[in-house]
mmCIF file of C-alpha atoms and ligand atoms in Angstrom:
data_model
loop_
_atom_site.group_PDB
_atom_site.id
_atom_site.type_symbol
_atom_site.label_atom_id
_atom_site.label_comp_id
_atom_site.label_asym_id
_atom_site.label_seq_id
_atom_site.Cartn_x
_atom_site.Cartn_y
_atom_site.Cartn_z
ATOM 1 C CA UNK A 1 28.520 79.985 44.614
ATOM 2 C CA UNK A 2 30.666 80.740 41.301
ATOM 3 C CA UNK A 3 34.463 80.901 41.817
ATOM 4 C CA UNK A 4 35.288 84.517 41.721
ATOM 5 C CA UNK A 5 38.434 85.765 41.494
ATOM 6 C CA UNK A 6 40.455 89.287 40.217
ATOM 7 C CA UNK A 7 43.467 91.011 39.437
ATOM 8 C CA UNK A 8 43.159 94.174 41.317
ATOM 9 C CA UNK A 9 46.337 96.834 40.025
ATOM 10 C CA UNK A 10 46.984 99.777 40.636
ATOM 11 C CA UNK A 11 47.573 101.907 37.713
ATOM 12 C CA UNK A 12 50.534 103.796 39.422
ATOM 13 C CA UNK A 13 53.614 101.869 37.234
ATOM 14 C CA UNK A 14 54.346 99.674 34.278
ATOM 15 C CA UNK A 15 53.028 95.932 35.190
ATOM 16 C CA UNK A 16 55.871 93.598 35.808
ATOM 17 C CA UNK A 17 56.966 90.195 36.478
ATOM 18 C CA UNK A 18 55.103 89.794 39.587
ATOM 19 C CA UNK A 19 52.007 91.005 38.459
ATOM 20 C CA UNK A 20 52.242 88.398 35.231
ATOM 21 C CA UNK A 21 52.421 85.668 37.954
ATOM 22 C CA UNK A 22 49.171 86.903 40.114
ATOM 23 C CA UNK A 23 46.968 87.585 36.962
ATOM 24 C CA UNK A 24 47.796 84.350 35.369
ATOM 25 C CA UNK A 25 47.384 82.542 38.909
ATOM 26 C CA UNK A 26 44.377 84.311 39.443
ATOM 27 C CA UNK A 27 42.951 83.470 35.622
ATOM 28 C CA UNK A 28 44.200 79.897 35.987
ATOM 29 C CA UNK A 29 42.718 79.213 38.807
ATOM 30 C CA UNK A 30 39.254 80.911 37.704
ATOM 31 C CA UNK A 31 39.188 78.736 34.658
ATOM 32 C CA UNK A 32 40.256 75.256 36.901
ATOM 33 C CA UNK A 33 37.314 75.836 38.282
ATOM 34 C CA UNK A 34 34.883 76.836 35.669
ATOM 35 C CA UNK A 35 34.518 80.600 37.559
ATOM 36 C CA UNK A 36 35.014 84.437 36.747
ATOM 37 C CA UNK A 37 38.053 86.118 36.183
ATOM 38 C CA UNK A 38 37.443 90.006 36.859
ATOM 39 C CA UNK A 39 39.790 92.656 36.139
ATOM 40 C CA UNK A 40 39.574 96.112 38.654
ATOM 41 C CA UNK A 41 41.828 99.045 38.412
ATOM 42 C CA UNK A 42 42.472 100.154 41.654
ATOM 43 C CA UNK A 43 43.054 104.649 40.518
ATOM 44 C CA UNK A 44 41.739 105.930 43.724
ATOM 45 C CA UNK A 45 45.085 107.446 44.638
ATOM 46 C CA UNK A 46 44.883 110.240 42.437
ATOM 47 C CA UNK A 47 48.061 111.777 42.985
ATOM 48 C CA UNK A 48 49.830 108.086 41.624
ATOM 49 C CA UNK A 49 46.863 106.714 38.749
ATOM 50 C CA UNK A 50 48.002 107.776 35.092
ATOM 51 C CA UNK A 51 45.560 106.898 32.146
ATOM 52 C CA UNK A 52 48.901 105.729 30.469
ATOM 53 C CA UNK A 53 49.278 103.253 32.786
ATOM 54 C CA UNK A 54 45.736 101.960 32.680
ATOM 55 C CA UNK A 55 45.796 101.239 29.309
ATOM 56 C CA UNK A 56 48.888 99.393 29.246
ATOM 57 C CA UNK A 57 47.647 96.879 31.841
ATOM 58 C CA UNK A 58 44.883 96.060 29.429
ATOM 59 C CA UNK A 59 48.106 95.666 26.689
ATOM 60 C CA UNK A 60 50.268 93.344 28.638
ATOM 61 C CA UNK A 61 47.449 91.466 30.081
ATOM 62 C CA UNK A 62 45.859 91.208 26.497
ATOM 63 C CA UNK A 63 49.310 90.525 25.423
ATOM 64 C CA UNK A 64 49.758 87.682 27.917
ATOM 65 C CA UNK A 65 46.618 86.031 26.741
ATOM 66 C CA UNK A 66 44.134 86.568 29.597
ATOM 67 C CA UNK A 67 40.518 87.491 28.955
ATOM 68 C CA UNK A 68 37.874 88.813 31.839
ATOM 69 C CA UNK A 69 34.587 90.219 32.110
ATOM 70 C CA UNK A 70 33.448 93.557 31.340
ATOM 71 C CA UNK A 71 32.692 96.669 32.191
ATOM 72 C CA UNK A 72 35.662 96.592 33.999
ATOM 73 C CA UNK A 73 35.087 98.312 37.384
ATOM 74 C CA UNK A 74 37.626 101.315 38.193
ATOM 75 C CA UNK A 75 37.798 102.523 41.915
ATOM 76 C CA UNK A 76 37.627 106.185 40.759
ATOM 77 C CA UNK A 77 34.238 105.452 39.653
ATOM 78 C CA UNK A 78 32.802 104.327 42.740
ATOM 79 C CA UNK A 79 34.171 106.999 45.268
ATOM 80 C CA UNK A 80 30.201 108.469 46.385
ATOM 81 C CA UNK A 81 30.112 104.991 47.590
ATOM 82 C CA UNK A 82 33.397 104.614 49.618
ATOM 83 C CA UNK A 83 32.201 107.860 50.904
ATOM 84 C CA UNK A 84 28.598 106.554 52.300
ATOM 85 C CA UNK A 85 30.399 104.180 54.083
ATOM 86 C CA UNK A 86 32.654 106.835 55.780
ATOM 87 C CA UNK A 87 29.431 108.291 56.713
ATOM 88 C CA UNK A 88 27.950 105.381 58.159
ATOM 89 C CA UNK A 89 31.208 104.736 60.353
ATOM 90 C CA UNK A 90 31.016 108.888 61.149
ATOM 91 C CA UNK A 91 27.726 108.652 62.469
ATOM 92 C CA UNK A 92 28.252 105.925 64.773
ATOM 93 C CA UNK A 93 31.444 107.138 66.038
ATOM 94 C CA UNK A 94 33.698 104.381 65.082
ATOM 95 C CA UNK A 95 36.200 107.052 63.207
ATOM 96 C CA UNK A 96 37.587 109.832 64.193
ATOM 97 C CA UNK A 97 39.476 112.908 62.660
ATOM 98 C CA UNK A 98 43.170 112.763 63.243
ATOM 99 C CA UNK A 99 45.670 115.542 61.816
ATOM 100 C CA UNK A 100 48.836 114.372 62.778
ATOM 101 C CA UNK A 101 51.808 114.047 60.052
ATOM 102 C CA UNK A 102 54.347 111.557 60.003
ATOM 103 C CA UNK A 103 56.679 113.281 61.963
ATOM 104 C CA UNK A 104 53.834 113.607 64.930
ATOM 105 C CA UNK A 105 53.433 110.122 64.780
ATOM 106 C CA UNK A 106 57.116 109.126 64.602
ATOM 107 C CA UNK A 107 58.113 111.906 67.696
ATOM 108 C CA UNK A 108 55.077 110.393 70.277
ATOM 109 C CA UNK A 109 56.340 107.176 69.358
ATOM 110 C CA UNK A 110 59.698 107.539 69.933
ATOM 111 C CA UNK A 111 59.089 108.891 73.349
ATOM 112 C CA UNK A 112 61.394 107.483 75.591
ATOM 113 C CA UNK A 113 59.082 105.392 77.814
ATOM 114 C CA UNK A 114 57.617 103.699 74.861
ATOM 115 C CA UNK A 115 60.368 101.448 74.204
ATOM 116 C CA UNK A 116 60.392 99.271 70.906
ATOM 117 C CA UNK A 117 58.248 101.281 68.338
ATOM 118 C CA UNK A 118 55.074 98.942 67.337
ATOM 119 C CA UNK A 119 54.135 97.898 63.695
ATOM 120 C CA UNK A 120 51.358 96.849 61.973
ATOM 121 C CA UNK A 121 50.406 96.166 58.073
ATOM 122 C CA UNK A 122 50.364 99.999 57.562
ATOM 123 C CA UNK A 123 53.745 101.035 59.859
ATOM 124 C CA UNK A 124 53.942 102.522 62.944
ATOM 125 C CA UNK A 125 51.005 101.721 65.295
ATOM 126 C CA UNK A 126 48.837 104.722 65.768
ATOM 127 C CA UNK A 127 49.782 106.454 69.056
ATOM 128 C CA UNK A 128 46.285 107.785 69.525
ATOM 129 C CA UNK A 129 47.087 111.446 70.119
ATOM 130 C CA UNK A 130 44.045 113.133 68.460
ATOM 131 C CA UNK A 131 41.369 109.777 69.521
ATOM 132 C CA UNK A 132 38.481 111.296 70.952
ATOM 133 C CA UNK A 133 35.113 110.665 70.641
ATOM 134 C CA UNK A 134 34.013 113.590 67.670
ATOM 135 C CA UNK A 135 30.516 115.542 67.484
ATOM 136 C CA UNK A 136 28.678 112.718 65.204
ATOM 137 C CA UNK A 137 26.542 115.538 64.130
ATOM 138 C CA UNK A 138 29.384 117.937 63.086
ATOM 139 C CA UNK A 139 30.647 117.452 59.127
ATOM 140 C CA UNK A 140 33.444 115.482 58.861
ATOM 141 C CA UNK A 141 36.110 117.896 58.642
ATOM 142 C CA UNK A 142 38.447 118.104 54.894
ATOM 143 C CA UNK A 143 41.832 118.403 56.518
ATOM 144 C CA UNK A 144 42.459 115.348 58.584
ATOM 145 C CA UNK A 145 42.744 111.483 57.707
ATOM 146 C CA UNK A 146 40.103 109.845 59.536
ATOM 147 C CA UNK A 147 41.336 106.585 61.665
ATOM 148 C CA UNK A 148 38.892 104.089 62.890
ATOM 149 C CA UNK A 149 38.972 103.732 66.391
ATOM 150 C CA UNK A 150 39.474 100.283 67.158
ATOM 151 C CA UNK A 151 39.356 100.586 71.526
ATOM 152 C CA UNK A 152 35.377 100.812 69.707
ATOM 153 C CA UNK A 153 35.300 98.538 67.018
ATOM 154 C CA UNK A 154 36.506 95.684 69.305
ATOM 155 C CA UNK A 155 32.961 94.899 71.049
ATOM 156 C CA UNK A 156 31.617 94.905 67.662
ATOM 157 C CA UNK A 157 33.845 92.545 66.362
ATOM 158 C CA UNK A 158 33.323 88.772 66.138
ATOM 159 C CA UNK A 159 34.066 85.352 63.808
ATOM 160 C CA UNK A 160 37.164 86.479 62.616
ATOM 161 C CA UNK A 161 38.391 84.455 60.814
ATOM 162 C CA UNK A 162 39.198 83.588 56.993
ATOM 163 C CA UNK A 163 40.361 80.417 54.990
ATOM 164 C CA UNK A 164 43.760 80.498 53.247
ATOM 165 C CA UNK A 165 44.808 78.531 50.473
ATOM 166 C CA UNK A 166 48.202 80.039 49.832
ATOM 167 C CA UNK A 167 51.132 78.519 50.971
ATOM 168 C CA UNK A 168 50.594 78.521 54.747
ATOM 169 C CA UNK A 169 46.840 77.168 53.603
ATOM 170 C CA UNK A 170 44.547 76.532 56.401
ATOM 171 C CA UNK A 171 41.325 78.363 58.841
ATOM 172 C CA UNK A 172 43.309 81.793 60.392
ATOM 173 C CA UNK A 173 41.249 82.991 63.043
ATOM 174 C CA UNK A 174 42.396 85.823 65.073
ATOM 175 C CA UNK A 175 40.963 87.579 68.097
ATOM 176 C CA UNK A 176 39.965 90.830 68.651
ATOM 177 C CA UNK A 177 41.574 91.428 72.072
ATOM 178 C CA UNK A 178 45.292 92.591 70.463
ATOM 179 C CA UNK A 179 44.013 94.697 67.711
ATOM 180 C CA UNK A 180 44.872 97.971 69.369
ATOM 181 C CA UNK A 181 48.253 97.015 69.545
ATOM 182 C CA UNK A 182 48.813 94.925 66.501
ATOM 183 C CA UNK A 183 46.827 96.907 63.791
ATOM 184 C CA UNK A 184 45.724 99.817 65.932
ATOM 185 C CA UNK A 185 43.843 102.787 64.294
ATOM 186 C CA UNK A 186 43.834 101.990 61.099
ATOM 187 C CA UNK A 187 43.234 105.174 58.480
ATOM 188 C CA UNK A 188 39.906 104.968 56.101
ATOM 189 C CA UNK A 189 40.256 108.128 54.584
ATOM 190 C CA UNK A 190 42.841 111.114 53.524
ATOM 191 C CA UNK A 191 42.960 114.374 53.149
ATOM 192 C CA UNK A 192 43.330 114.856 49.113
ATOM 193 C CA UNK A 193 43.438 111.097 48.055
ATOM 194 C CA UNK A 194 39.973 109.790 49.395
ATOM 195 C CA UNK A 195 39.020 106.446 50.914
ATOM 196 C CA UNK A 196 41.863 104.286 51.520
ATOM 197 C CA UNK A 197 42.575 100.995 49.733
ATOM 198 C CA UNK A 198 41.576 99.026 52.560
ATOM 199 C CA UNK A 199 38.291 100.371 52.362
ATOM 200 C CA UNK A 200 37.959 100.206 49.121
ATOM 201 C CA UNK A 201 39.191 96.968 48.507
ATOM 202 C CA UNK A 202 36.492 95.185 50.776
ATOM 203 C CA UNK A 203 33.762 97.140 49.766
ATOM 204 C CA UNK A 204 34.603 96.319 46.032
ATOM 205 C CA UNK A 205 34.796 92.370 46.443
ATOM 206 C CA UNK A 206 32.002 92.088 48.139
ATOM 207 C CA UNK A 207 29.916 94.403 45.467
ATOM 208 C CA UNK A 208 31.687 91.920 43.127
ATOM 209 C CA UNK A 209 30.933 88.420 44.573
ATOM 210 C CA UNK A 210 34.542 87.791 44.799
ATOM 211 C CA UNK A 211 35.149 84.609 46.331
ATOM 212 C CA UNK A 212 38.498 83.919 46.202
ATOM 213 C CA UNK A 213 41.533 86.956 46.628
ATOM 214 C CA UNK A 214 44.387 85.911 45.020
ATOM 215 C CA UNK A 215 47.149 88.401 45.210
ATOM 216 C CA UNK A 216 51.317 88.390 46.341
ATOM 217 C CA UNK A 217 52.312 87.508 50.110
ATOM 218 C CA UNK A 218 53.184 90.841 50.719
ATOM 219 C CA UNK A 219 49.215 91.944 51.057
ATOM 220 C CA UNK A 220 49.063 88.709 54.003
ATOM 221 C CA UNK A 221 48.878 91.133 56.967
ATOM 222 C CA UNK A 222 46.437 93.869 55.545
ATOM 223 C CA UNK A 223 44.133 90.819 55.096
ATOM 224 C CA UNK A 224 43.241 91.067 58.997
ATOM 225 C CA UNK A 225 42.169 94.443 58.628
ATOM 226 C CA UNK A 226 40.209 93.712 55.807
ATOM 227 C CA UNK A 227 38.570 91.187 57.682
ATOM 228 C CA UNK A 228 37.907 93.438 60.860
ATOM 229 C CA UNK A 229 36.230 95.970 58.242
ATOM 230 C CA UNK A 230 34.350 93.045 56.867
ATOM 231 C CA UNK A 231 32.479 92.128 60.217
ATOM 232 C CA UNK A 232 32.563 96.047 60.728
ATOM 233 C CA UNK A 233 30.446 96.478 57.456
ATOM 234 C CA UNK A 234 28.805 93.137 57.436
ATOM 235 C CA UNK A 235 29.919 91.830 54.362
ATOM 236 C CA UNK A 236 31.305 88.259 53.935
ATOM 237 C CA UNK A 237 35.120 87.273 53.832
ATOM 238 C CA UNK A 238 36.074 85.680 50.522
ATOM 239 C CA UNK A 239 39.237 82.482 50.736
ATOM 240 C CA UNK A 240 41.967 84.171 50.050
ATOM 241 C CA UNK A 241 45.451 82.908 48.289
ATOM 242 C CA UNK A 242 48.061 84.985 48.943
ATOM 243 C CA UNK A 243 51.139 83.541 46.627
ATOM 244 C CA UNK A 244 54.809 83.976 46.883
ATOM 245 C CA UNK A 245 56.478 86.802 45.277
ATOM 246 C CA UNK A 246 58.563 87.120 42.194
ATOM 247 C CA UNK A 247 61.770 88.467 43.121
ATOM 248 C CA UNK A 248 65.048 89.599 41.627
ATOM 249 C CA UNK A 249 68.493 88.015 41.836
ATOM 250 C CA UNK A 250 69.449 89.259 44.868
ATOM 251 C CA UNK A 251 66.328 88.458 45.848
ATOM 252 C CA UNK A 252 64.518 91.878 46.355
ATOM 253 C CA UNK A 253 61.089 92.038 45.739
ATOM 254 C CA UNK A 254 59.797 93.841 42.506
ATOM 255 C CA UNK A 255 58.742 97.048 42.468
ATOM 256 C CA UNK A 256 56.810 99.132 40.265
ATOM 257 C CA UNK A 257 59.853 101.387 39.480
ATOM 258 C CA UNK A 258 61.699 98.257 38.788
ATOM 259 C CA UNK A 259 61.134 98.829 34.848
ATOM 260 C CA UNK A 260 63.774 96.348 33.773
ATOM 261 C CA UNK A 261 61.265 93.624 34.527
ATOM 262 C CA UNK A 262 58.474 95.171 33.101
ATOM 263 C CA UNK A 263 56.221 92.928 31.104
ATOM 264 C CA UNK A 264 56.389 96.089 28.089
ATOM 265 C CA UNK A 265 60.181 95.782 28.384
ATOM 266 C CA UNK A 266 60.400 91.592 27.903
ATOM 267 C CA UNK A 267 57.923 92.318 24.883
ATOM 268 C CA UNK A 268 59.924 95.381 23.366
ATOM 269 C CA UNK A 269 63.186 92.755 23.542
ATOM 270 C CA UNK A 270 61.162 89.823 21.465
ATOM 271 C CA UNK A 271 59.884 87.739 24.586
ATOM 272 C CA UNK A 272 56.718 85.532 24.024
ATOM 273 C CA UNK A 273 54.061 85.048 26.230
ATOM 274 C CA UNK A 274 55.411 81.546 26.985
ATOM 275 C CA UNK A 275 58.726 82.929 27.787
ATOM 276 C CA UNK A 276 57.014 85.388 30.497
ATOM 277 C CA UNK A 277 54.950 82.051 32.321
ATOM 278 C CA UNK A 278 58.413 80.469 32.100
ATOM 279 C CA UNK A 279 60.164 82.834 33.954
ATOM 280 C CA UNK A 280 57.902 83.093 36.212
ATOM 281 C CA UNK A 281 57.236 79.772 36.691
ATOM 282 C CA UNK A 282 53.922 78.627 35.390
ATOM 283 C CA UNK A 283 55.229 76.970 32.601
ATOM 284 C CA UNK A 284 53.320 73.921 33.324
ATOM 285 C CA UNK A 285 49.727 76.082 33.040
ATOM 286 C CA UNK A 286 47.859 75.318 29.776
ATOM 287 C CA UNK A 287 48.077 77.661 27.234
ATOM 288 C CA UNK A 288 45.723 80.720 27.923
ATOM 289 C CA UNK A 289 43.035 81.284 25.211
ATOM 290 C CA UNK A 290 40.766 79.055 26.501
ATOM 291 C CA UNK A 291 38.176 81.247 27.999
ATOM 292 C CA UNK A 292 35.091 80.184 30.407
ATOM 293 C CA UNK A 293 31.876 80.835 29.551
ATOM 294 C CA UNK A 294 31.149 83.783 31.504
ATOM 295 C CA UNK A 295 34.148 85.562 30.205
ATOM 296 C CA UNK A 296 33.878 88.076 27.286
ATOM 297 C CA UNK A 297 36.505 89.796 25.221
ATOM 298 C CA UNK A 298 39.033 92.187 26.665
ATOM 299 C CA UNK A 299 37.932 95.835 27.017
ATOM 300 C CA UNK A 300 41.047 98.676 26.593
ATOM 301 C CA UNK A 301 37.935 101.251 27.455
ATOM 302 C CA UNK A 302 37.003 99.601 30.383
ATOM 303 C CA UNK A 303 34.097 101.411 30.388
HETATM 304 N N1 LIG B 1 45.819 97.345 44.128
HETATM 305 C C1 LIG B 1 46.708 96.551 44.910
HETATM 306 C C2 LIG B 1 48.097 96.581 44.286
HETATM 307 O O1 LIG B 1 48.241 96.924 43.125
HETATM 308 C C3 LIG B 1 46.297 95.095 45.021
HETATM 309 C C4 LIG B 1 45.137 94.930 45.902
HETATM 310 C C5 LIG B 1 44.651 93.513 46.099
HETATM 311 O O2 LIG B 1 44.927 92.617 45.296
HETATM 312 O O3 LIG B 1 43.929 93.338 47.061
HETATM 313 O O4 LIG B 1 49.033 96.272 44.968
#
């Protein structure tokens, strides 16, 4: 199987420091091994994406010397099929419509025979107020997020497990028994922004033939639930690398409002690319340039 890999951002903010590490990681690695190097551009929250922002990733990562494959696949294009998947998982009663806010959540969590509030990758652990079993032949209703129900999912669920080759490298296999309590009902879709990223994530590398995820440490915990969606759906689990994050000097991760490291700032003040691998620290990876064989010239369209 070809090495696979991608930078998956969200157009929602100027790139910065962090995401120059993962895209040049990600592109080094692809070309180590003679494999693909795909970019995505992850717009399905409406309400965040701006076109301005698309096009500058394609600047800075131009800029910084990196080269991948087009057409370059953008989530907003494949929503009918995020969508048939919601279906599917509708008509077999593994999600169900749940209206609660925030504050609903926060308020039957903090009741006082609860004790410590639970977390998962997303926050707070689903309390499970509105979890019923809904009409399967009723339309999904427009108003609520819809939450898989994981009490059902768990029977379904089996092998899983991934391989990690980050720093903590090694087989992670994980059980179903806990999920309830440690990622609980997780939401696949919401009202006015669509399918969620988690959904959308899987469905897209495996439609891709990614085979290795390389993206920041922070993303390490929503891997299990991509996994559990995986088995859900049927689709395979890529290796995934999950890297250490850039940070700043206090050490804070960086953010996307965090413009001062923005790769379009460091290039407005005279930095090269060099400088940019430098501070990052991938000095030591060989000049870019040098594309594989399946890779074609950048694409600011992306169409
Ligand atoms: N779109 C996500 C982000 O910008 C990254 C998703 C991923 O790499 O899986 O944080």
């Amino acid at each position: 199987m070809t090495f696979t890999t991608r930078f998956a951002p969200s157009p929602t903010g100027p790139l910065h420091l962090g995401h120059a590490y993962s895209a040049l990681l990600a592109h080094g690695m692809a070309r180590d091994h003679g494999g693909r190097f795909l970019l995505r551009i992850e717009d399905i929250d409406t309400s965040r994406a701006r076109p301005e922002y698309e096009t500058q990733i394609y600047d800075d990562l131009t800029w910084l010397g990196l080269t991948w494959e087009t057409p370059v696949l953008r989530q907003s294009d494949n929503i009918k099929i995020y969508w048939q998947a919601i279906d599917r998982s509708w008509e077999s009663g593994l999600i169900y419509p749940c209206t609660c806010n925030r504050r609903d959540i926060q308020a039957a969590l903090s009741a006082p025979q609860e004790g410590v509030t639970p977390s998962g990758p997303d926050g707070p652990i689903y309390p499970g107020t509105c979890r019923h079993a809904p009409d399967p032949d009723a339309p999904i209703p427009n108003d609520a997020a819809l939450r898989l129900n994981m009490a059902r999912a768990i029977p379904l669920l089996h092998d899983l497990r991934y391989t990690e080759t980050g720093e903590n490298a090694g087989e992670i296999d994980f059980g179903a028994e806990d999920l309830t309590r440690t990622l609980g009902d997780i939401v696949l879709a919401r009202r006015g922004m669509g399918t969620s990223y988690h959904l959308s994530v899987v469905m897209d590398d495996a439609a891709q033939g990614v085979t290795h995820v390389v993206r920041g440490a922070d993303l390490t915990d929503a891997t299990r639930i991509h996994v559990v969606l995986q088995r859900l759906m049927g689709l395979p689990s890529p290796t995934y690398h999950h890297h250490r994050l850039i940070r700043d000097e206090a050490g804070k991760r960086l953010a996307k409002r965090d413009d001062a490291r923005a790769i379009a700032k460091y290039r407005a003040d005279g930095a090269t690319p060099q400088d940019i691998r430098k501070m990052v620290g991938l000095h030591d990876l060989q000049p870019l340039g040098a594309a594989s064989s399946s890779t074609t010239s950048p694409s600011r369209t992306a169409r």
